[in-house]
PDB file of C-alpha atoms in Angstrom:
ATOM      1  CA  UNK R   1      31.839 -12.031  53.417  1.00 64.00           C
ATOM      2  CA  UNK R   2      35.320 -10.727  54.046  1.00 73.00           C
ATOM      3  CA  UNK R   3      36.867  -7.474  52.908  1.00 82.00           C
ATOM      4  CA  UNK R   4      39.821  -9.146  51.192  1.00 86.00           C
ATOM      5  CA  UNK R   5      39.824  -6.701  48.258  1.00 90.00           C
ATOM      6  CA  UNK R   6      38.581  -3.547  50.003  1.00 89.00           C
ATOM      7  CA  UNK R   7      41.544  -1.422  48.850  1.00 91.00           C
ATOM      8  CA  UNK R   8      41.682  -2.826  45.318  1.00 95.00           C
ATOM      9  CA  UNK R   9      40.375  -1.503  42.009  1.00 96.00           C
ATOM     10  CA  UNK R  10      39.941  -3.540  38.876  1.00 95.00           C
ATOM     11  CA  UNK R  11      38.856  -3.629  35.260  1.00 96.00           C
ATOM     12  CA  UNK R  12      36.854  -6.655  34.138  1.00 96.00           C
ATOM     13  CA  UNK R  13      36.457  -7.333  30.427  1.00 94.00           C
ATOM     14  CA  UNK R  14      34.085  -9.728  28.721  1.00 91.00           C
ATOM     15  CA  UNK R  15      31.077  -9.952  31.019  1.00 93.00           C
ATOM     16  CA  UNK R  16      28.019 -10.355  28.793  1.00 92.00           C
ATOM     17  CA  UNK R  17      25.244 -11.957  30.837  1.00 93.00           C
ATOM     18  CA  UNK R  18      24.622 -14.074  33.928  1.00 94.00           C
ATOM     19  CA  UNK R  19      26.255 -17.088  32.247  1.00 95.00           C
ATOM     20  CA  UNK R  20      29.619 -15.339  31.772  1.00 95.00           C
ATOM     21  CA  UNK R  21      32.520 -16.243  34.024  1.00 96.00           C
ATOM     22  CA  UNK R  22      33.548 -12.575  34.037  1.00 96.00           C
ATOM     23  CA  UNK R  23      30.068 -11.679  35.367  1.00 96.00           C
ATOM     24  CA  UNK R  24      30.561 -13.908  38.409  1.00 96.00           C
ATOM     25  CA  UNK R  25      34.128 -12.712  38.928  1.00 96.00           C
ATOM     26  CA  UNK R  26      32.872  -9.109  38.983  1.00 96.00           C
ATOM     27  CA  UNK R  27      30.156  -9.956  41.507  1.00 96.00           C
ATOM     28  CA  UNK R  28      32.591 -11.801  43.758  1.00 95.00           C
ATOM     29  CA  UNK R  29      35.196  -9.029  43.610  1.00 95.00           C
ATOM     30  CA  UNK R  30      32.493  -6.532  44.551  1.00 95.00           C
ATOM     31  CA  UNK R  31      31.406  -8.738  47.463  1.00 94.00           C
ATOM     32  CA  UNK R  32      35.012  -8.752  48.663  1.00 94.00           C
ATOM     33  CA  UNK R  33      35.127  -4.953  48.612  1.00 94.00           C
ATOM     34  CA  UNK R  34      36.816  -4.128  45.295  1.00 95.00           C
ATOM     35  CA  UNK R  35      35.829  -1.193  43.115  1.00 95.00           C
ATOM     36  CA  UNK R  36      35.200  -2.503  39.600  1.00 95.00           C
ATOM     37  CA  UNK R  37      34.945  -0.947  36.137  1.00 97.00           C
ATOM     38  CA  UNK R  38      33.288  -3.128  33.489  1.00 96.00           C
ATOM     39  CA  UNK R  39      34.081  -3.104  29.781  1.00 95.00           C
ATOM     40  CA  UNK R  40      33.101  -4.931  26.613  1.00 93.00           C
ATOM     41  CA  UNK R  41      32.778  -4.200  22.901  1.00 91.00           C
ATOM     42  CA  UNK R  42      30.013  -1.923  21.613  1.00 90.00           C
ATOM     43  CA  UNK R  43      28.183  -4.893  20.051  1.00 88.00           C
ATOM     44  CA  UNK R  44      28.330  -6.914  23.256  1.00 89.00           C
ATOM     45  CA  UNK R  45      27.001  -3.954  25.227  1.00 90.00           C
ATOM     46  CA  UNK R  46      23.958  -3.876  22.949  1.00 91.00           C
ATOM     47  CA  UNK R  47      23.388  -7.649  23.088  1.00 91.00           C
ATOM     48  CA  UNK R  48      24.129  -8.400  26.725  1.00 89.00           C
ATOM     49  CA  UNK R  49      22.965  -7.302  30.166  1.00 93.00           C
ATOM     50  CA  UNK R  50      26.162  -5.634  31.345  1.00 94.00           C
ATOM     51  CA  UNK R  51      24.363  -2.494  32.508  1.00 93.00           C
ATOM     52  CA  UNK R  52      22.226  -4.663  34.788  1.00 95.00           C
ATOM     53  CA  UNK R  53      25.380  -5.984  36.457  1.00 95.00           C
ATOM     54  CA  UNK R  54      26.832  -2.477  36.681  1.00 96.00           C
ATOM     55  CA  UNK R  55      23.706  -1.219  38.438  1.00 96.00           C
ATOM     56  CA  UNK R  56      23.765  -4.087  40.925  1.00 95.00           C
ATOM     57  CA  UNK R  57      27.395  -3.534  41.948  1.00 95.00           C
ATOM     58  CA  UNK R  58      27.598   0.241  41.505  1.00 95.00           C
ATOM     59  CA  UNK R  59      30.045   0.060  38.638  1.00 96.00           C
ATOM     60  CA  UNK R  60      30.930   2.178  35.632  1.00 96.00           C
ATOM     61  CA  UNK R  61      30.628   0.670  32.116  1.00 96.00           C
ATOM     62  CA  UNK R  62      33.212   1.757  29.536  1.00 94.00           C
ATOM     63  CA  UNK R  63      32.930   0.610  25.904  1.00 94.00           C
ATOM     64  CA  UNK R  64      36.060  -1.110  24.583  1.00 91.00           C
ATOM     65  CA  UNK R  65      37.173  -0.437  21.002  1.00 85.00           C
ATOM     66  CA  UNK R  66      39.481  -3.211  19.828  1.00 76.00           C
ATOM     67  CA  UNK R  67      39.845  -2.101  16.212  1.00 79.00           C
TER      68      UNK R  67
END
């Protein structure tokens, strides 16, 4: 593991569960040293496992209102 992104911060939208591409992008960015904030719609937050990902990478989850 390198520290390629150790000074970077990012917002990742759309991670829902372990099958989501955004889920794996968030994990990889974290492994490379980035600080990540996760976001998705209120409905997706209720249906998915985003809080599980947030706990594993030490991230904040912010609901996204697209209306």
